[in-house]
Amino acid sequence: MGSLQAVKAVQVLFKKMSELCEKIGITISIIYGVSVFLIVFSGVLLRTGFTLQAHLGLNIVRPFPWSEELARWLLVGLAMLSASVGFKRKEHIGIELVVDLFPPILKRAVAIITDITVLIFMAICLYSSFIVALQAANQTGDVIPYSMLWVKMNIPLGFAFMIIHALSHMISQFFPEESD
């Protein structure tokens, strides 16, 4: 009985961690997405205004020189964190498509094998992206003098969230919750 309770506790822990990672991913993605929109939109308005001013011989407002670089940096984080949310919600069609090709009797086994394969791939990507991010610590942006470490840490963060989601899903595959 004790080992079953331990498994249940681990299952609940990973489920809660996965839900927390999803909420964090959604929140940061919304912040990044709105920021990208505002930065790019203001850049377009300022460039249009700058062009208009040039035609009128005025020199009042100039576009932000950092807007494109910051938008690019935020898009990297947006892509990785949104991908982790999509992975949690099983919205990556490729994985489900492969599992659905098999007959119902084999689907659970194929799903577990797929989860293990994806987990190994994500662990390699997490490790590699973390090393690359650390190596970028002394690099700065072309326009923004800010360490690229923080920009590139969005990539291992997204993979870490995906690993937590994958482990939560795998535990629920091995030990399905009992229906009341």
PDB file of C-alpha atoms in Angstrom:
ATOM      1  CA  MET A   1       0.000   0.000   0.000  1.00  0.00           C
ATOM      2  CA  GLY A   2       2.879   2.387   0.790  1.00  0.00           C
ATOM      3  CA  SER A   3       4.429   2.151  -2.666  1.00  0.00           C
ATOM      4  CA  LEU A   4       1.070   2.823  -4.324  1.00  0.00           C
ATOM      5  CA  GLN A   5       0.656   5.952  -2.204  1.00  0.00           C
ATOM      6  CA  ALA A   6       4.178   7.057  -3.150  1.00  0.00           C
ATOM      7  CA  VAL A   7       3.390   6.613  -6.851  1.00  0.00           C
ATOM      8  CA  LYS A   8       0.160   8.564  -6.394  1.00  0.00           C
ATOM      9  CA  ALA A   9       2.058  11.345  -4.595  1.00  0.00           C
ATOM     10  CA  VAL A  10       4.616  11.537  -7.434  1.00  0.00           C
ATOM     11  CA  GLN A  11       1.781  11.572  -9.971  1.00  0.00           C
ATOM     12  CA  VAL A  12       0.048  14.440  -8.158  1.00  0.00           C
ATOM     13  CA  LEU A  13       3.356  16.309  -7.795  1.00  0.00           C
ATOM     14  CA  PHE A  14       4.167  16.100 -11.517  1.00  0.00           C
ATOM     15  CA  LYS A  15       0.604  16.997 -12.460  1.00  0.00           C
ATOM     16  CA  LYS A  16       0.785  20.138 -10.301  1.00  0.00           C
ATOM     17  CA  MET A  17       4.254  21.001 -11.629  1.00  0.00           C
ATOM     18  CA  SER A  18       2.984  20.575 -15.183  1.00  0.00           C
ATOM     19  CA  GLU A  19      -0.017  22.809 -14.491  1.00  0.00           C
ATOM     20  CA  LEU A  20       2.246  25.449 -12.913  1.00  0.00           C
ATOM     21  CA  CYS A  21       4.632  25.341 -15.892  1.00  0.00           C
ATOM     22  CA  GLU A  22       1.653  25.730 -18.215  1.00  0.00           C
ATOM     23  CA  LYS A  23       0.430  28.805 -16.309  1.00  0.00           C
ATOM     24  CA  ILE A  24       3.915  30.334 -16.277  1.00  0.00           C
ATOM     25  CA  GLY A  25       4.328  29.575 -19.988  1.00  0.00           C
ATOM     26  CA  ILE A  26       0.979  31.154 -20.845  1.00  0.00           C
ATOM     27  CA  THR A  27       1.631  34.245 -18.707  1.00  0.00           C
ATOM     28  CA  ILE A  28       5.104  34.882 -20.113  1.00  0.00           C
ATOM     29  CA  SER A  29       3.891  34.153 -23.660  1.00  0.00           C
ATOM     30  CA  ILE A  30       1.124  36.731 -23.301  1.00  0.00           C
ATOM     31  CA  ILE A  31       3.594  39.303 -21.957  1.00  0.00           C
ATOM     32  CA  TYR A  32       6.047  38.538 -24.782  1.00  0.00           C
ATOM     33  CA  GLY A  33       3.321  38.547 -27.442  1.00  0.00           C
ATOM     34  CA  VAL A  34       1.812  41.863 -26.347  1.00  0.00           C
ATOM     35  CA  SER A  35       5.311  43.351 -26.041  1.00  0.00           C
ATOM     36  CA  VAL A  36       6.256  42.227 -29.557  1.00  0.00           C
ATOM     37  CA  PHE A  37       3.043  43.704 -30.928  1.00  0.00           C
ATOM     38  CA  LEU A  38       3.559  47.050 -29.165  1.00  0.00           C
ATOM     39  CA  ILE A  39       7.243  47.264 -30.102  1.00  0.00           C
ATOM     40  CA  VAL A  40       6.693  46.407 -33.762  1.00  0.00           C
ATOM     41  CA  PHE A  41       3.563  48.559 -34.056  1.00  0.00           C
ATOM     42  CA  SER A  42       5.257  51.576 -32.480  1.00  0.00           C
ATOM     43  CA  GLY A  43       8.270  51.016 -34.726  1.00  0.00           C
ATOM     44  CA  VAL A  44       6.038  51.059 -37.803  1.00  0.00           C
ATOM     45  CA  LEU A  45       4.252  54.208 -36.616  1.00  0.00           C
ATOM     46  CA  LEU A  46       7.508  55.965 -35.811  1.00  0.00           C
ATOM     47  CA  ARG A  47       9.085  54.976 -39.133  1.00  0.00           C
ATOM     48  CA  THR A  48       6.002  56.210 -40.976  1.00  0.00           C
ATOM     49  CA  GLY A  49       6.086  59.437 -38.951  1.00  0.00           C
ATOM     50  CA  PHE A  50       9.826  59.769 -39.528  1.00  0.00           C
ATOM     51  CA  THR A  51       9.295  59.412 -43.286  1.00  0.00           C
ATOM     52  CA  LEU A  52       6.522  61.997 -43.163  1.00  0.00           C
ATOM     53  CA  GLN A  53       8.687  64.345 -41.111  1.00  0.00           C
ATOM     54  CA  ALA A  54      11.536  63.963 -43.599  1.00  0.00           C
ATOM     55  CA  HIS A  55       9.216  65.032 -46.410  1.00  0.00           C
ATOM     56  CA  LEU A  56       8.071  68.054 -44.382  1.00  0.00           C
ATOM     57  CA  GLY A  57      11.617  68.963 -43.342  1.00  0.00           C
ATOM     58  CA  LEU A  58      11.008  68.281 -39.627  1.00  0.00           C
ATOM     59  CA  ASN A  59      13.128  66.241 -37.231  1.00  0.00           C
ATOM     60  CA  ILE A  60      10.970  65.545 -34.180  1.00  0.00           C
ATOM     61  CA  VAL A  61      10.527  61.785 -33.655  1.00  0.00           C
ATOM     62  CA  ARG A  62      12.896  59.009 -34.639  1.00  0.00           C
ATOM     63  CA  PRO A  63      12.179  55.260 -34.618  1.00  0.00           C
ATOM     64  CA  PHE A  64      13.653  53.207 -31.775  1.00  0.00           C
ATOM     65  CA  PRO A  65      16.917  51.626 -32.981  1.00  0.00           C
ATOM     66  CA  TRP A  66      16.469  48.677 -30.609  1.00  0.00           C
ATOM     67  CA  SER A  67      12.897  47.739 -31.565  1.00  0.00           C
ATOM     68  CA  GLU A  68      13.735  45.051 -34.149  1.00  0.00           C
ATOM     69  CA  GLU A  69      16.337  43.374 -31.970  1.00  0.00           C
ATOM     70  CA  LEU A  70      14.127  43.278 -28.880  1.00  0.00           C
ATOM     71  CA  ALA A  71      11.158  41.971 -30.895  1.00  0.00           C
ATOM     72  CA  ARG A  72      13.378  39.216 -32.308  1.00  0.00           C
ATOM     73  CA  TRP A  73      14.569  38.253 -28.820  1.00  0.00           C
ATOM     74  CA  LEU A  74      11.021  38.145 -27.467  1.00  0.00           C
ATOM     75  CA  LEU A  75       9.847  36.019 -30.397  1.00  0.00           C
ATOM     76  CA  VAL A  76      12.381  33.326 -29.457  1.00  0.00           C
ATOM     77  CA  GLY A  77      10.932  33.129 -25.949  1.00  0.00           C
ATOM     78  CA  LEU A  78       7.380  33.314 -27.268  1.00  0.00           C
ATOM     79  CA  ALA A  79       8.013  30.383 -29.607  1.00  0.00           C
ATOM     80  CA  MET A  80       9.611  28.155 -26.964  1.00  0.00           C
ATOM     81  CA  LEU A  81       7.157  28.837 -24.158  1.00  0.00           C
ATOM     82  CA  SER A  82       4.140  28.587 -26.464  1.00  0.00           C
ATOM     83  CA  ALA A  83       5.518  25.295 -27.777  1.00  0.00           C
ATOM     84  CA  SER A  84       5.664  23.974 -24.214  1.00  0.00           C
ATOM     85  CA  VAL A  85       2.015  24.942 -23.668  1.00  0.00           C
ATOM     86  CA  GLY A  86       1.064  23.279 -26.966  1.00  0.00           C
ATOM     87  CA  PHE A  87       2.967  20.161 -25.945  1.00  0.00           C
ATOM     88  CA  LYS A  88       1.145  20.014 -22.589  1.00  0.00           C
ATOM     89  CA  ARG A  89      -2.212  20.296 -24.354  1.00  0.00           C
ATOM     90  CA  LYS A  90      -1.216  17.674 -26.965  1.00  0.00           C
ATOM     91  CA  GLU A  91      -1.676  20.205 -29.760  1.00  0.00           C
ATOM     92  CA  HIS A  92       1.372  19.005 -31.699  1.00  0.00           C
ATOM     93  CA  ILE A  93      -0.382  17.080 -34.410  1.00  0.00           C
ATOM     94  CA  GLY A  94       2.639  15.040 -35.512  1.00  0.00           C
ATOM     95  CA  ILE A  95       2.911  13.024 -32.293  1.00  0.00           C
ATOM     96  CA  GLU A  96      -0.788  12.248 -32.007  1.00  0.00           C
ATOM     97  CA  LEU A  97      -0.954  11.445 -35.715  1.00  0.00           C
ATOM     98  CA  VAL A  98       1.663   8.697 -35.344  1.00  0.00           C
ATOM     99  CA  VAL A  99      -0.060   7.180 -32.299  1.00  0.00           C
ATOM    100  CA  ASP A 100      -3.468   7.236 -34.019  1.00  0.00           C
ATOM    101  CA  LEU A 101      -2.115   5.138 -36.915  1.00  0.00           C
ATOM    102  CA  PHE A 102      -2.009   2.064 -34.672  1.00  0.00           C
ATOM    103  CA  PRO A 103      -4.916  -0.171 -33.662  1.00  0.00           C
ATOM    104  CA  PRO A 104      -6.474   0.527 -30.250  1.00  0.00           C
ATOM    105  CA  ILE A 105      -4.785  -2.463 -28.630  1.00  0.00           C
ATOM    106  CA  LEU A 106      -1.319  -1.039 -29.443  1.00  0.00           C
ATOM    107  CA  LYS A 107      -2.027   2.672 -28.915  1.00  0.00           C
ATOM    108  CA  ARG A 108      -1.028   2.749 -25.231  1.00  0.00           C
ATOM    109  CA  ALA A 109       2.291   0.987 -25.880  1.00  0.00           C
ATOM    110  CA  VAL A 110       3.067   3.186 -28.893  1.00  0.00           C
ATOM    111  CA  ALA A 111       2.130   6.291 -26.872  1.00  0.00           C
ATOM    112  CA  ILE A 112       4.550   5.275 -24.103  1.00  0.00           C
ATOM    113  CA  ILE A 113       7.357   4.523 -26.592  1.00  0.00           C
ATOM    114  CA  THR A 114       6.675   7.852 -28.317  1.00  0.00           C
ATOM    115  CA  ASP A 115       6.746   9.670 -24.961  1.00  0.00           C
ATOM    116  CA  ILE A 116      10.080   8.063 -24.031  1.00  0.00           C
ATOM    117  CA  THR A 117      11.564   8.941 -27.428  1.00  0.00           C
ATOM    118  CA  VAL A 118      10.334  12.535 -27.197  1.00  0.00           C
ATOM    119  CA  LEU A 119      11.611  12.780 -23.610  1.00  0.00           C
ATOM    120  CA  ILE A 120      15.102  11.637 -24.652  1.00  0.00           C
ATOM    121  CA  PHE A 121      15.101  14.102 -27.551  1.00  0.00           C
ATOM    122  CA  MET A 122      13.998  16.962 -25.288  1.00  0.00           C
ATOM    123  CA  ALA A 123      16.617  16.079 -22.665  1.00  0.00           C
ATOM    124  CA  ILE A 124      19.335  16.291 -25.351  1.00  0.00           C
ATOM    125  CA  CYS A 125      17.898  19.607 -26.568  1.00  0.00           C
ATOM    126  CA  LEU A 126      17.690  20.944 -22.991  1.00  0.00           C
ATOM    127  CA  TYR A 127      21.319  20.058 -22.302  1.00  0.00           C
ATOM    128  CA  SER A 128      22.577  21.426 -25.633  1.00  0.00           C
ATOM    129  CA  SER A 129      20.580  24.663 -25.439  1.00  0.00           C
ATOM    130  CA  PHE A 130      21.699  25.247 -21.847  1.00  0.00           C
ATOM    131  CA  ILE A 131      25.365  24.864 -22.887  1.00  0.00           C
ATOM    132  CA  VAL A 132      24.837  27.267 -25.816  1.00  0.00           C
ATOM    133  CA  ALA A 133      23.107  29.774 -23.527  1.00  0.00           C
ATOM    134  CA  LEU A 134      25.999  29.648 -21.048  1.00  0.00           C
ATOM    135  CA  GLN A 135      28.496  30.129 -23.858  1.00  0.00           C
ATOM    136  CA  ALA A 136      26.602  33.260 -24.930  1.00  0.00           C
ATOM    137  CA  ALA A 137      26.986  34.911 -21.510  1.00  0.00           C
ATOM    138  CA  ASN A 138      29.721  37.265 -22.737  1.00  0.00           C
ATOM    139  CA  GLN A 139      27.933  38.136 -25.976  1.00  0.00           C
ATOM    140  CA  THR A 140      25.691  41.169 -26.213  1.00  0.00           C
ATOM    141  CA  GLY A 141      23.116  42.257 -28.749  1.00  0.00           C
ATOM    142  CA  ASP A 142      24.103  44.326 -31.753  1.00  0.00           C
ATOM    143  CA  VAL A 143      22.115  47.341 -30.572  1.00  0.00           C
ATOM    144  CA  ILE A 144      21.109  46.451 -27.010  1.00  0.00           C
ATOM    145  CA  PRO A 145      24.150  45.972 -24.734  1.00  0.00           C
ATOM    146  CA  TYR A 146      22.523  43.146 -22.784  1.00  0.00           C
ATOM    147  CA  SER A 147      23.894  39.651 -22.218  1.00  0.00           C
ATOM    148  CA  MET A 148      22.586  37.098 -24.708  1.00  0.00           C
ATOM    149  CA  LEU A 149      22.525  34.564 -21.843  1.00  0.00           C
ATOM    150  CA  TRP A 150      19.105  35.823 -20.750  1.00  0.00           C
ATOM    151  CA  VAL A 151      17.763  35.801 -24.283  1.00  0.00           C
ATOM    152  CA  LYS A 152      18.981  32.271 -24.979  1.00  0.00           C
ATOM    153  CA  MET A 153      17.780  30.917 -21.590  1.00  0.00           C
ATOM    154  CA  ASN A 154      14.246  30.985 -23.010  1.00  0.00           C
ATOM    155  CA  ILE A 155      15.171  27.929 -25.085  1.00  0.00           C
ATOM    156  CA  PRO A 156      16.229  25.599 -22.227  1.00  0.00           C
ATOM    157  CA  LEU A 157      13.323  26.966 -20.158  1.00  0.00           C
ATOM    158  CA  GLY A 158      10.875  25.877 -22.867  1.00  0.00           C
ATOM    159  CA  PHE A 159      12.498  22.438 -23.070  1.00  0.00           C
ATOM    160  CA  ALA A 160      12.485  22.092 -19.252  1.00  0.00           C
ATOM    161  CA  PHE A 161       8.758  22.836 -19.217  1.00  0.00           C
ATOM    162  CA  MET A 162       8.208  20.277 -22.004  1.00  0.00           C
ATOM    163  CA  ILE A 163      10.139  17.639 -20.041  1.00  0.00           C
ATOM    164  CA  ILE A 164       7.969  18.242 -16.979  1.00  0.00           C
ATOM    165  CA  HIS A 165       4.843  17.933 -19.157  1.00  0.00           C
ATOM    166  CA  ALA A 166       6.202  14.737 -20.749  1.00  0.00           C
ATOM    167  CA  LEU A 167       7.016  13.169 -17.378  1.00  0.00           C
ATOM    168  CA  SER A 168       3.564  14.066 -16.069  1.00  0.00           C
ATOM    169  CA  HIS A 169       1.966  12.520 -19.150  1.00  0.00           C
ATOM    170  CA  MET A 170       4.132   9.382 -18.941  1.00  0.00           C
ATOM    171  CA  ILE A 171       3.306   8.835 -15.271  1.00  0.00           C
ATOM    172  CA  SER A 172      -0.403   9.140 -16.080  1.00  0.00           C
ATOM    173  CA  GLN A 173       0.068   6.603 -18.936  1.00  0.00           C
ATOM    174  CA  PHE A 174       1.774   4.082 -16.655  1.00  0.00           C
ATOM    175  CA  PHE A 175      -0.574   4.693 -13.726  1.00  0.00           C
ATOM    176  CA  PRO A 176      -3.944   5.881 -15.068  1.00  0.00           C
ATOM    177  CA  GLU A 177      -6.137   7.695 -12.570  1.00  0.00           C
ATOM    178  CA  GLU A 178      -8.986   5.618 -11.220  1.00  0.00           C
ATOM    179  CA  SER A 179     -12.463   6.834 -12.172  1.00  0.00           C
ATOM    180  CA  ASP A 180     -14.880   7.483  -9.339  1.00  0.00           C
TER     181      ASP A 180
END
